[in-house]
């Protein structure tokens, strides 16, 4: 199709030819002799042609934008996350019946009227289709926004089609459209991965601790700007993870590590389990609304690409308050799930890192038991809200002397209290809406302190884990008993004893190759920790230890710190410290 300048050039040539044919001087012949007449003079006015000679009905227009960070609905109702990878899809409307090639689109951006760095992005020549298809990336002009465009606040984008004006159109006035986007502040997701050294009792084989294979997928799925991963020292666990009992035991240990390490409430503690032994069955478990979970590092060649990462996304989704999506025999389905279907994502998803569309009728939500999985608008919005509310460390109260109390409860509320430790930590807030409580009593049974607590739940296919975990402020009077109850009923008690004998114990170091900590023999369980910053943070080495010695490899510990041994179930704190420096001889 000819542009304006080509039309003017062709018109000029045609006009000159016509002028030559019809306006040339006339010649005359009479008899045998030629008579030459005087030439006639003509005046011709040439028009100035400035428009297109040909009338066209072709029209291009910006039809709409789609701004996607993982999933989006057709009206762009899903909120956007600041500093998260973002793709703008520009759909072009064209009234031609056929494809129109060699079209270029420009995208421009500004914040608060200020032109941004890399303020103009221009596409390569592309094809405009008679109608765009959300399920086909080739039918839209796609722009990955630069980092400078993704700051929190309002971004104005403007798209223009046919930026070099090479296409003749009936209407040039609809070639540019603008939109305002709002990017919301969401804290990064902080995860401490605890690699599990797993001894599988059915075959007696010990499997090495895995490495991080989950964080990249979480970053692509979750409504967060980034994932901040800390790889913790491995935890050795022996059991049979084909059974519910072992799964509940391991999750309880991860929960205890969080409290004893002094981890903040916004941080996810995730136990990552090697799985060469696995042939089917339980693959993960996580508390709902409390950030502790565990899962298998599943072999992608057997269970599908990134299967272990999707297990982590599912369990950490529970940690961030999500229940199950419907379908595939899932129990504990979210009563607020908004669609009467089997857990499909309902809108087009997009893995920006791989530029792969996730069709809404063939992909299921990450909280479903079905596969393949992606994230639905419902889960995306809910996870974003939870991370905005819970995902940054709030102003914490000062650390103080507390009693760390934990217990497990069965479906009939039969409770068992684990060993109780004196810690210096932040006290847990009272959960005033709960019927469950923990109390401290003196030796005569008089109540010194009572505090309402929540019961944490983690649900498997055929079991529910229920636990209590709380740091109670230590009263001025030394307690003699810990009591757990519900309403007017006492569910369990645990005795705390006098600690004069244990207070005289000392910690010694036995050899130079590995630190072997030893303390006076006692019948009380022990907690062994290490700190390199004077107790501001801790690495738990062992807890509920039924021995009076522990051998530790100091090469994996930061220099300049010390060990602390805390005896359990004492009325007053009993803490014994020693520095690894004492090993040098």
mmCIF file of C-alpha atoms in Angstrom, residues 60-447:
data_model
loop_
_atom_site.group_PDB
_atom_site.id
_atom_site.type_symbol
_atom_site.label_atom_id
_atom_site.label_comp_id
_atom_site.label_asym_id
_atom_site.label_seq_id
_atom_site.Cartn_x
_atom_site.Cartn_y
_atom_site.Cartn_z
ATOM 1 C CA UNK A 60 -5.460 0.733 13.130
ATOM 2 C CA UNK A 61 -6.161 1.500 16.762
ATOM 3 C CA UNK A 62 -4.918 0.562 20.230
ATOM 4 C CA UNK A 63 -7.577 -1.902 21.361
ATOM 5 C CA UNK A 64 -6.439 -2.455 24.966
ATOM 6 C CA UNK A 65 -3.579 -3.225 27.335
ATOM 7 C CA UNK A 66 -3.043 -6.307 29.448
ATOM 8 C CA UNK A 67 -0.608 -5.810 32.340
ATOM 9 C CA UNK A 68 0.456 -9.163 33.734
ATOM 10 C CA UNK A 69 2.894 -10.265 36.446
ATOM 11 C CA UNK A 70 1.859 -13.910 36.604
ATOM 12 C CA UNK A 71 -1.888 -13.878 36.039
ATOM 13 C CA UNK A 72 -4.412 -11.210 35.055
ATOM 14 C CA UNK A 73 -8.080 -10.867 34.156
ATOM 15 C CA UNK A 74 -9.300 -9.218 30.983
ATOM 16 C CA UNK A 75 -10.100 -5.945 32.766
ATOM 17 C CA UNK A 76 -6.732 -5.673 34.569
ATOM 18 C CA UNK A 77 -8.401 -5.840 37.973
ATOM 19 C CA UNK A 78 -5.592 -7.716 39.710
ATOM 20 C CA UNK A 79 -3.292 -5.469 41.749
ATOM 21 C CA UNK A 80 0.307 -4.958 40.666
ATOM 22 C CA UNK A 81 3.412 -5.462 42.802
ATOM 23 C CA UNK A 82 6.208 -2.892 42.795
ATOM 24 C CA UNK A 83 9.623 -4.135 41.598
ATOM 25 C CA UNK A 84 8.160 -7.346 40.173
ATOM 26 C CA UNK A 85 8.771 -8.453 36.562
ATOM 27 C CA UNK A 86 5.923 -7.059 34.473
ATOM 28 C CA UNK A 87 4.849 -7.627 30.877
ATOM 29 C CA UNK A 88 2.603 -5.162 29.052
ATOM 30 C CA UNK A 89 0.713 -6.738 26.184
ATOM 31 C CA UNK A 90 -0.601 -4.207 23.651
ATOM 32 C CA UNK A 91 -3.447 -5.494 21.511
ATOM 33 C CA UNK A 92 -4.023 -3.688 18.181
ATOM 34 C CA UNK A 93 -7.427 -3.475 16.505
ATOM 35 C CA UNK A 94 -7.444 -3.575 12.704
ATOM 36 C CA UNK A 95 -10.469 -3.507 10.411
ATOM 37 C CA UNK A 96 -8.710 -5.400 7.625
ATOM 38 C CA UNK A 97 -9.781 -8.948 6.964
ATOM 39 C CA UNK A 98 -6.210 -10.141 6.603
ATOM 40 C CA UNK A 99 -3.000 -9.875 8.634
ATOM 41 C CA UNK A 100 -1.047 -6.636 8.332
ATOM 42 C CA UNK A 101 2.756 -7.086 8.534
ATOM 43 C CA UNK A 102 5.634 -4.707 9.332
ATOM 44 C CA UNK A 103 3.838 -2.684 11.998
ATOM 45 C CA UNK A 104 5.740 -1.132 14.888
ATOM 46 C CA UNK A 105 4.408 -0.051 18.290
ATOM 47 C CA UNK A 106 5.987 2.347 20.779
ATOM 48 C CA UNK A 107 5.422 2.320 24.555
ATOM 49 C CA UNK A 108 6.272 5.345 26.700
ATOM 50 C CA UNK A 109 6.221 5.727 30.488
ATOM 51 C CA UNK A 110 6.279 8.407 33.167
ATOM 52 C CA UNK A 111 5.987 8.607 36.956
ATOM 53 C CA UNK A 112 4.129 11.649 38.294
ATOM 54 C CA UNK A 113 4.720 13.515 35.059
ATOM 55 C CA UNK A 114 8.450 12.759 35.146
ATOM 56 C CA UNK A 115 9.754 11.024 32.037
ATOM 57 C CA UNK A 116 11.501 7.808 33.019
ATOM 58 C CA UNK A 117 14.880 6.486 32.036
ATOM 59 C CA UNK A 118 14.387 4.232 29.012
ATOM 60 C CA UNK A 119 11.157 6.191 28.629
ATOM 61 C CA UNK A 120 10.461 4.942 25.118
ATOM 62 C CA UNK A 121 10.343 1.294 24.051
ATOM 63 C CA UNK A 122 9.792 0.497 20.368
ATOM 64 C CA UNK A 123 8.924 -2.952 19.096
ATOM 65 C CA UNK A 124 10.464 -4.760 16.179
ATOM 66 C CA UNK A 125 8.232 -4.844 13.078
ATOM 67 C CA UNK A 126 5.406 -7.227 13.836
ATOM 68 C CA UNK A 127 2.130 -8.496 12.454
ATOM 69 C CA UNK A 128 -1.288 -7.132 13.360
ATOM 70 C CA UNK A 129 -4.012 -9.750 13.317
ATOM 71 C CA UNK A 130 -7.696 -9.098 12.647
ATOM 72 C CA UNK A 131 -8.351 -10.009 16.301
ATOM 73 C CA UNK A 132 -6.033 -10.523 19.286
ATOM 74 C CA UNK A 133 -5.934 -13.743 21.293
ATOM 75 C CA UNK A 134 -5.020 -13.665 24.998
ATOM 76 C CA UNK A 135 -3.833 -17.241 24.740
ATOM 77 C CA UNK A 136 -1.298 -16.457 21.991
ATOM 78 C CA UNK A 137 1.610 -14.137 22.737
ATOM 79 C CA UNK A 138 2.270 -13.610 19.024
ATOM 80 C CA UNK A 139 -1.026 -11.741 18.596
ATOM 81 C CA UNK A 140 0.027 -8.888 20.897
ATOM 82 C CA UNK A 141 2.991 -6.520 21.024
ATOM 83 C CA UNK A 142 4.790 -7.395 24.248
ATOM 84 C CA UNK A 143 6.958 -5.117 26.365
ATOM 85 C CA UNK A 144 8.961 -6.218 29.410
ATOM 86 C CA UNK A 145 9.014 -3.083 31.553
ATOM 87 C CA UNK A 146 12.427 -1.776 32.657
ATOM 88 C CA UNK A 147 13.217 -1.816 36.389
ATOM 89 C CA UNK A 148 12.967 1.995 36.541
ATOM 90 C CA UNK A 149 9.279 1.770 35.561
ATOM 91 C CA UNK A 150 8.358 -0.621 38.384
ATOM 92 C CA UNK A 151 8.788 1.633 41.420
ATOM 93 C CA UNK A 152 5.909 1.895 43.896
ATOM 94 C CA UNK A 153 3.259 4.413 42.932
ATOM 95 C CA UNK A 154 1.477 5.419 39.740
ATOM 96 C CA UNK A 155 2.924 4.749 36.304
ATOM 97 C CA UNK A 156 1.410 6.288 33.180
ATOM 98 C CA UNK A 157 1.954 4.299 30.012
ATOM 99 C CA UNK A 158 1.155 5.411 26.483
ATOM 100 C CA UNK A 159 1.147 3.168 23.402
ATOM 101 C CA UNK A 160 1.260 4.305 19.775
ATOM 102 C CA UNK A 161 0.763 2.077 16.740
ATOM 103 C CA UNK A 162 2.407 2.775 13.349
ATOM 104 C CA UNK A 163 5.042 4.953 14.960
ATOM 105 C CA UNK A 164 6.785 5.802 11.654
ATOM 106 C CA UNK A 165 3.480 6.673 9.910
ATOM 107 C CA UNK A 166 4.159 4.277 7.060
ATOM 108 C CA UNK A 167 0.573 3.049 6.741
ATOM 109 C CA UNK A 168 -2.213 5.090 5.186
ATOM 110 C CA UNK A 169 -5.270 5.081 7.469
ATOM 111 C CA UNK A 170 -8.749 6.499 7.428
ATOM 112 C CA UNK A 171 -8.292 7.726 11.032
ATOM 113 C CA UNK A 172 -4.939 8.573 12.596
ATOM 114 C CA UNK A 173 -6.506 9.944 15.766
ATOM 115 C CA UNK A 174 -6.943 6.597 17.525
ATOM 116 C CA UNK A 175 -3.345 5.400 17.153
ATOM 117 C CA UNK A 176 -2.356 6.411 20.701
ATOM 118 C CA UNK A 177 -3.904 5.364 24.016
ATOM 119 C CA UNK A 178 -2.777 5.888 27.627
ATOM 120 C CA UNK A 179 -3.439 4.125 30.928
ATOM 121 C CA UNK A 180 -2.516 4.650 34.566
ATOM 122 C CA UNK A 181 -1.085 1.717 36.544
ATOM 123 C CA UNK A 182 -0.547 1.529 40.296
ATOM 124 C CA UNK A 183 2.293 -0.541 41.750
ATOM 125 C CA UNK A 184 1.859 -1.628 45.378
ATOM 126 C CA UNK A 185 4.549 -2.161 47.994
ATOM 127 C CA UNK A 186 4.822 -5.845 48.974
ATOM 128 C CA UNK A 187 7.695 -7.083 51.169
ATOM 129 C CA UNK A 188 10.028 -9.762 49.784
ATOM 130 C CA UNK A 189 9.244 -13.313 50.865
ATOM 131 C CA UNK A 190 11.894 -14.445 53.335
ATOM 132 C CA UNK A 191 12.504 -18.185 53.550
ATOM 133 C CA UNK A 192 14.882 -20.184 55.701
ATOM 134 C CA UNK A 193 15.342 -23.565 54.046
ATOM 135 C CA UNK A 194 16.275 -26.371 56.444
ATOM 136 C CA UNK A 195 17.799 -29.196 54.386
ATOM 137 C CA UNK A 196 16.859 -32.537 55.925
ATOM 138 C CA UNK A 197 19.376 -35.373 56.254
ATOM 139 C CA UNK A 198 16.834 -38.161 56.167
ATOM 140 C CA UNK A 199 17.258 -41.723 57.410
ATOM 141 C CA UNK A 200 14.382 -43.808 56.061
ATOM 142 C CA UNK A 201 13.726 -46.535 58.625
ATOM 143 C CA UNK A 202 12.040 -49.020 56.208
ATOM 144 C CA UNK A 203 15.303 -49.447 54.271
ATOM 145 C CA UNK A 204 17.844 -48.027 56.730
ATOM 146 C CA UNK A 205 19.340 -45.704 54.086
ATOM 147 C CA UNK A 206 20.400 -42.144 54.938
ATOM 148 C CA UNK A 207 19.839 -39.607 52.160
ATOM 149 C CA UNK A 208 21.968 -36.460 51.825
ATOM 150 C CA UNK A 209 20.497 -33.019 52.425
ATOM 151 C CA UNK A 210 19.177 -31.349 49.239
ATOM 152 C CA UNK A 211 19.937 -27.873 47.879
ATOM 153 C CA UNK A 212 17.555 -25.027 47.045
ATOM 154 C CA UNK A 213 15.320 -25.970 44.125
ATOM 155 C CA UNK A 214 12.230 -23.990 45.133
ATOM 156 C CA UNK A 215 12.957 -20.269 45.333
ATOM 157 C CA UNK A 216 13.041 -19.518 41.577
ATOM 158 C CA UNK A 217 9.606 -21.034 41.021
ATOM 159 C CA UNK A 218 8.188 -19.202 44.043
ATOM 160 C CA UNK A 219 9.473 -15.926 42.591
ATOM 161 C CA UNK A 220 7.704 -16.644 39.292
ATOM 162 C CA UNK A 221 4.428 -17.672 40.975
ATOM 163 C CA UNK A 222 3.934 -15.486 44.027
ATOM 164 C CA UNK A 223 2.881 -11.781 44.093
ATOM 165 C CA UNK A 224 6.213 -10.677 45.571
ATOM 166 C CA UNK A 225 9.160 -8.608 44.307
ATOM 167 C CA UNK A 226 11.756 -11.243 45.276
ATOM 168 C CA UNK A 227 12.559 -14.265 47.431
ATOM 169 C CA UNK A 228 15.277 -13.913 50.060
ATOM 170 C CA UNK A 229 16.635 -17.368 50.922
ATOM 171 C CA UNK A 230 18.770 -18.412 53.880
ATOM 172 C CA UNK A 231 20.138 -21.947 53.800
ATOM 173 C CA UNK A 232 20.212 -23.139 57.389
ATOM 174 C CA UNK A 233 22.439 -25.896 58.736
ATOM 175 C CA UNK A 234 20.898 -29.311 57.941
ATOM 176 C CA UNK A 235 18.639 -31.139 60.374
ATOM 177 C CA UNK A 236 19.024 -34.902 60.800
ATOM 178 C CA UNK A 237 15.721 -36.770 60.977
ATOM 179 C CA UNK A 238 15.043 -40.488 61.296
ATOM 180 C CA UNK A 239 11.599 -41.920 60.625
ATOM 181 C CA UNK A 240 9.198 -43.305 58.064
ATOM 182 C CA UNK A 241 7.717 -40.493 56.002
ATOM 183 C CA UNK A 242 5.208 -42.919 54.562
ATOM 184 C CA UNK A 243 3.353 -42.443 57.857
ATOM 185 C CA UNK A 244 1.397 -39.493 59.205
ATOM 186 C CA UNK A 245 3.190 -39.775 62.556
ATOM 187 C CA UNK A 246 6.611 -39.052 61.033
ATOM 188 C CA UNK A 247 5.270 -36.107 59.026
ATOM 189 C CA UNK A 248 3.726 -34.578 62.144
ATOM 190 C CA UNK A 249 6.914 -35.233 64.122
ATOM 191 C CA UNK A 250 9.140 -33.553 61.541
ATOM 192 C CA UNK A 251 6.903 -30.489 61.190
ATOM 193 C CA UNK A 252 6.889 -30.182 64.976
ATOM 194 C CA UNK A 253 10.688 -30.153 64.941
ATOM 195 C CA UNK A 254 10.743 -27.397 62.294
ATOM 196 C CA UNK A 255 8.341 -25.382 64.449
ATOM 197 C CA UNK A 256 10.567 -25.840 67.499
ATOM 198 C CA UNK A 257 13.638 -24.762 65.500
ATOM 199 C CA UNK A 258 11.886 -21.517 64.570
ATOM 200 C CA UNK A 259 11.172 -20.664 68.204
ATOM 201 C CA UNK A 260 14.550 -21.772 69.531
ATOM 202 C CA UNK A 261 16.441 -19.974 66.727
ATOM 203 C CA UNK A 262 14.495 -16.829 67.611
ATOM 204 C CA UNK A 263 13.275 -16.387 64.013
ATOM 205 C CA UNK A 264 10.874 -13.497 63.273
ATOM 206 C CA UNK A 265 7.238 -14.309 62.587
ATOM 207 C CA UNK A 266 7.371 -13.104 58.958
ATOM 208 C CA UNK A 267 10.012 -15.659 57.956
ATOM 209 C CA UNK A 268 9.017 -19.009 56.449
ATOM 210 C CA UNK A 269 10.821 -22.032 57.888
ATOM 211 C CA UNK A 270 10.723 -24.751 55.231
ATOM 212 C CA UNK A 271 12.099 -28.259 55.715
ATOM 213 C CA UNK A 272 13.281 -29.608 52.334
ATOM 214 C CA UNK A 273 13.403 -33.416 52.278
ATOM 215 C CA UNK A 274 15.364 -35.631 49.844
ATOM 216 C CA UNK A 275 13.120 -38.114 48.046
ATOM 217 C CA UNK A 276 14.960 -40.932 46.203
ATOM 218 C CA UNK A 277 13.051 -43.344 48.469
ATOM 219 C CA UNK A 278 9.653 -41.872 47.546
ATOM 220 C CA UNK A 279 7.179 -43.897 45.493
ATOM 221 C CA UNK A 280 3.949 -42.044 46.293
ATOM 222 C CA UNK A 281 1.990 -40.843 49.293
ATOM 223 C CA UNK A 282 2.400 -37.750 51.440
ATOM 224 C CA UNK A 283 4.573 -35.094 49.803
ATOM 225 C CA UNK A 284 4.208 -32.013 52.041
ATOM 226 C CA UNK A 285 2.653 -30.520 55.170
ATOM 227 C CA UNK A 286 2.231 -26.953 56.382
ATOM 228 C CA UNK A 287 0.440 -24.995 59.085
ATOM 229 C CA UNK A 288 -2.399 -22.759 57.927
ATOM 230 C CA UNK A 289 -1.620 -19.142 58.806
ATOM 231 C CA UNK A 290 1.702 -19.902 60.536
ATOM 232 C CA UNK A 291 4.937 -19.943 58.567
ATOM 233 C CA UNK A 292 6.331 -23.438 59.121
ATOM 234 C CA UNK A 293 6.123 -26.182 56.493
ATOM 235 C CA UNK A 294 7.913 -29.194 55.025
ATOM 236 C CA UNK A 295 7.968 -30.905 51.641
ATOM 237 C CA UNK A 296 9.778 -33.326 49.376
ATOM 238 C CA UNK A 297 12.324 -32.278 46.780
ATOM 239 C CA UNK A 298 10.620 -34.386 44.121
ATOM 240 C CA UNK A 299 12.575 -35.703 41.151
ATOM 241 C CA UNK A 300 11.417 -33.742 38.083
ATOM 242 C CA UNK A 301 12.207 -36.651 35.753
ATOM 243 C CA UNK A 302 9.663 -38.774 37.631
ATOM 244 C CA UNK A 303 7.077 -36.366 39.006
ATOM 245 C CA UNK A 304 7.185 -33.558 36.431
ATOM 246 C CA UNK A 305 9.121 -30.353 35.970
ATOM 247 C CA UNK A 306 9.568 -28.366 39.199
ATOM 248 C CA UNK A 307 7.297 -30.793 41.070
ATOM 249 C CA UNK A 308 9.119 -30.204 44.354
ATOM 250 C CA UNK A 309 8.898 -26.434 43.923
ATOM 251 C CA UNK A 310 5.140 -26.634 43.328
ATOM 252 C CA UNK A 311 4.845 -28.715 46.499
ATOM 253 C CA UNK A 312 6.656 -25.905 48.342
ATOM 254 C CA UNK A 313 4.391 -23.287 46.758
ATOM 255 C CA UNK A 314 1.359 -25.269 47.942
ATOM 256 C CA UNK A 315 2.590 -25.735 51.532
ATOM 257 C CA UNK A 316 3.885 -22.172 51.893
ATOM 258 C CA UNK A 317 0.519 -21.069 50.493
ATOM 259 C CA UNK A 318 -0.998 -22.700 53.584
ATOM 260 C CA UNK A 319 1.505 -20.748 55.717
ATOM 261 C CA UNK A 320 0.205 -17.548 54.130
ATOM 262 C CA UNK A 321 -3.387 -18.385 55.062
ATOM 263 C CA UNK A 322 -4.665 -20.384 52.077
ATOM 264 C CA UNK A 323 -6.800 -23.520 52.287
ATOM 265 C CA UNK A 324 -7.258 -26.039 49.471
ATOM 266 C CA UNK A 325 -8.779 -25.297 46.099
ATOM 267 C CA UNK A 326 -11.491 -27.781 45.096
ATOM 268 C CA UNK A 327 -10.934 -30.853 42.946
ATOM 269 C CA UNK A 328 -8.966 -34.122 42.918
ATOM 270 C CA UNK A 329 -10.366 -35.238 46.293
ATOM 271 C CA UNK A 330 -8.852 -32.369 48.273
ATOM 272 C CA UNK A 331 -10.030 -32.099 51.881
ATOM 273 C CA UNK A 332 -10.314 -28.823 53.765
ATOM 274 C CA UNK A 333 -11.510 -26.855 50.729
ATOM 275 C CA UNK A 334 -11.580 -23.084 51.075
ATOM 276 C CA UNK A 335 -15.226 -22.120 51.762
ATOM 277 C CA UNK A 336 -14.626 -18.768 50.055
ATOM 278 C CA UNK A 337 -13.395 -20.297 46.780
ATOM 279 C CA UNK A 338 -15.249 -18.045 44.325
ATOM 280 C CA UNK A 339 -16.028 -20.349 41.393
ATOM 281 C CA UNK A 340 -18.228 -23.467 41.187
ATOM 282 C CA UNK A 341 -15.623 -25.568 39.398
ATOM 283 C CA UNK A 342 -12.811 -28.026 40.077
ATOM 284 C CA UNK A 343 -10.010 -25.579 40.904
ATOM 285 C CA UNK A 344 -8.988 -24.235 37.492
ATOM 286 C CA UNK A 345 -7.160 -20.903 37.447
ATOM 287 C CA UNK A 346 -10.045 -19.339 35.449
ATOM 288 C CA UNK A 347 -7.880 -16.665 33.757
ATOM 289 C CA UNK A 348 -4.806 -16.786 31.536
ATOM 290 C CA UNK A 349 -1.600 -17.164 33.513
ATOM 291 C CA UNK A 350 1.833 -16.229 32.247
ATOM 292 C CA UNK A 351 5.240 -17.448 33.329
ATOM 293 C CA UNK A 352 7.208 -14.337 32.379
ATOM 294 C CA UNK A 353 10.587 -15.965 32.943
ATOM 295 C CA UNK A 354 9.771 -18.634 30.360
ATOM 296 C CA UNK A 355 7.256 -16.582 28.331
ATOM 297 C CA UNK A 356 4.759 -19.424 28.591
ATOM 298 C CA UNK A 357 0.983 -18.988 28.630
ATOM 299 C CA UNK A 358 -1.001 -21.026 31.181
ATOM 300 C CA UNK A 359 -4.495 -21.648 29.701
ATOM 301 C CA UNK A 360 -7.326 -21.149 32.207
ATOM 302 C CA UNK A 361 -9.137 -24.408 31.462
ATOM 303 C CA UNK A 362 -6.123 -26.737 31.591
ATOM 304 C CA UNK A 363 -4.168 -25.354 34.571
ATOM 305 C CA UNK A 364 -5.201 -25.666 38.213
ATOM 306 C CA UNK A 365 -4.531 -23.411 41.163
ATOM 307 C CA UNK A 366 -1.397 -24.116 43.246
ATOM 308 C CA UNK A 367 -3.649 -24.866 46.242
ATOM 309 C CA UNK A 368 -5.298 -27.699 44.302
ATOM 310 C CA UNK A 369 -4.325 -31.380 44.374
ATOM 311 C CA UNK A 370 -4.667 -31.424 40.568
ATOM 312 C CA UNK A 371 -1.972 -30.719 38.007
ATOM 313 C CA UNK A 372 -0.537 -28.976 36.035
ATOM 314 C CA UNK A 373 -0.622 -26.013 38.387
ATOM 315 C CA UNK A 374 -0.270 -22.261 38.223
ATOM 316 C CA UNK A 375 -1.813 -19.466 40.308
ATOM 317 C CA UNK A 376 -5.384 -18.171 40.053
ATOM 318 C CA UNK A 377 -6.440 -14.534 40.484
ATOM 319 C CA UNK A 378 -8.116 -15.489 43.776
ATOM 320 C CA UNK A 379 -4.997 -17.021 45.303
ATOM 321 C CA UNK A 380 -2.773 -14.289 43.838
ATOM 322 C CA UNK A 381 -4.787 -11.546 45.535
ATOM 323 C CA UNK A 382 -5.079 -13.420 48.845
ATOM 324 C CA UNK A 383 -1.356 -14.176 49.040
ATOM 325 C CA UNK A 384 -0.542 -10.552 48.245
ATOM 326 C CA UNK A 385 -2.809 -9.300 51.030
ATOM 327 C CA UNK A 386 -1.284 -11.704 53.567
ATOM 328 C CA UNK A 387 2.272 -10.797 52.600
ATOM 329 C CA UNK A 388 1.500 -7.087 52.853
ATOM 330 C CA UNK A 389 0.054 -7.616 56.327
ATOM 331 C CA UNK A 390 2.385 -10.270 57.754
ATOM 332 C CA UNK A 391 5.439 -10.172 55.530
ATOM 333 C CA UNK A 392 7.505 -7.439 57.128
ATOM 334 C CA UNK A 393 8.986 -7.508 60.577
ATOM 335 C CA UNK A 394 6.786 -5.384 62.781
ATOM 336 C CA UNK A 395 8.099 -3.312 65.657
ATOM 337 C CA UNK A 396 8.850 -6.007 68.185
ATOM 338 C CA UNK A 397 8.729 -5.729 71.922
ATOM 339 C CA UNK A 398 12.015 -6.053 73.768
ATOM 340 C CA UNK A 399 13.322 -9.535 74.424
ATOM 341 C CA UNK A 400 12.615 -10.753 77.923
ATOM 342 C CA UNK A 401 12.683 -13.903 80.007
ATOM 343 C CA UNK A 402 9.997 -16.252 78.708
ATOM 344 C CA UNK A 403 8.924 -19.859 79.083
ATOM 345 C CA UNK A 404 8.686 -21.611 75.706
ATOM 346 C CA UNK A 405 5.688 -23.955 75.909
ATOM 347 C CA UNK A 406 4.645 -26.338 73.125
ATOM 348 C CA UNK A 407 2.153 -29.161 72.995
ATOM 349 C CA UNK A 408 0.342 -31.464 70.586
ATOM 350 C CA UNK A 409 -3.399 -32.144 70.697
ATOM 351 C CA UNK A 410 -5.426 -34.904 69.082
ATOM 352 C CA UNK A 411 -8.959 -34.587 67.724
ATOM 353 C CA UNK A 412 -10.404 -35.243 71.212
ATOM 354 C CA UNK A 413 -8.219 -32.474 72.742
ATOM 355 C CA UNK A 414 -5.986 -34.935 74.553
ATOM 356 C CA UNK A 415 -2.793 -32.915 74.955
ATOM 357 C CA UNK A 416 0.868 -33.682 75.578
ATOM 358 C CA UNK A 417 3.260 -30.920 76.692
ATOM 359 C CA UNK A 418 6.840 -31.105 75.375
ATOM 360 C CA UNK A 419 9.905 -30.107 77.455
ATOM 361 C CA UNK A 420 9.667 -26.478 78.573
ATOM 362 C CA UNK A 421 12.625 -24.104 78.129
ATOM 363 C CA UNK A 422 13.551 -20.738 79.617
ATOM 364 C CA UNK A 423 14.524 -18.381 76.776
ATOM 365 C CA UNK A 424 15.316 -14.715 76.318
ATOM 366 C CA UNK A 425 12.922 -13.846 73.507
ATOM 367 C CA UNK A 426 9.890 -11.826 72.504
ATOM 368 C CA UNK A 427 6.740 -12.838 74.375
ATOM 369 C CA UNK A 428 3.828 -14.145 72.316
ATOM 370 C CA UNK A 429 0.775 -11.876 72.187
ATOM 371 C CA UNK A 430 -2.390 -13.125 73.871
ATOM 372 C CA UNK A 431 -4.984 -14.596 71.475
ATOM 373 C CA UNK A 432 -8.067 -13.245 73.193
ATOM 374 C CA UNK A 433 -10.583 -14.914 70.877
ATOM 375 C CA UNK A 434 -9.356 -18.436 71.620
ATOM 376 C CA UNK A 435 -10.865 -20.919 74.101
ATOM 377 C CA UNK A 436 -7.453 -22.528 74.619
ATOM 378 C CA UNK A 437 -5.042 -21.255 77.250
ATOM 379 C CA UNK A 438 -1.715 -21.915 78.939
ATOM 380 C CA UNK A 439 -1.252 -21.206 82.652
ATOM 381 C CA UNK A 440 1.628 -21.226 85.145
ATOM 382 C CA UNK A 441 0.943 -22.423 88.686
ATOM 383 C CA UNK A 442 2.901 -22.385 91.929
ATOM 384 C CA UNK A 443 3.647 -25.451 94.042
ATOM 385 C CA UNK A 444 0.233 -25.137 95.783
ATOM 386 C CA UNK A 445 -1.709 -25.086 92.500
ATOM 387 C CA UNK A 446 -2.448 -21.364 92.638
ATOM 388 C CA UNK A 447 -2.452 -19.750 89.213
#
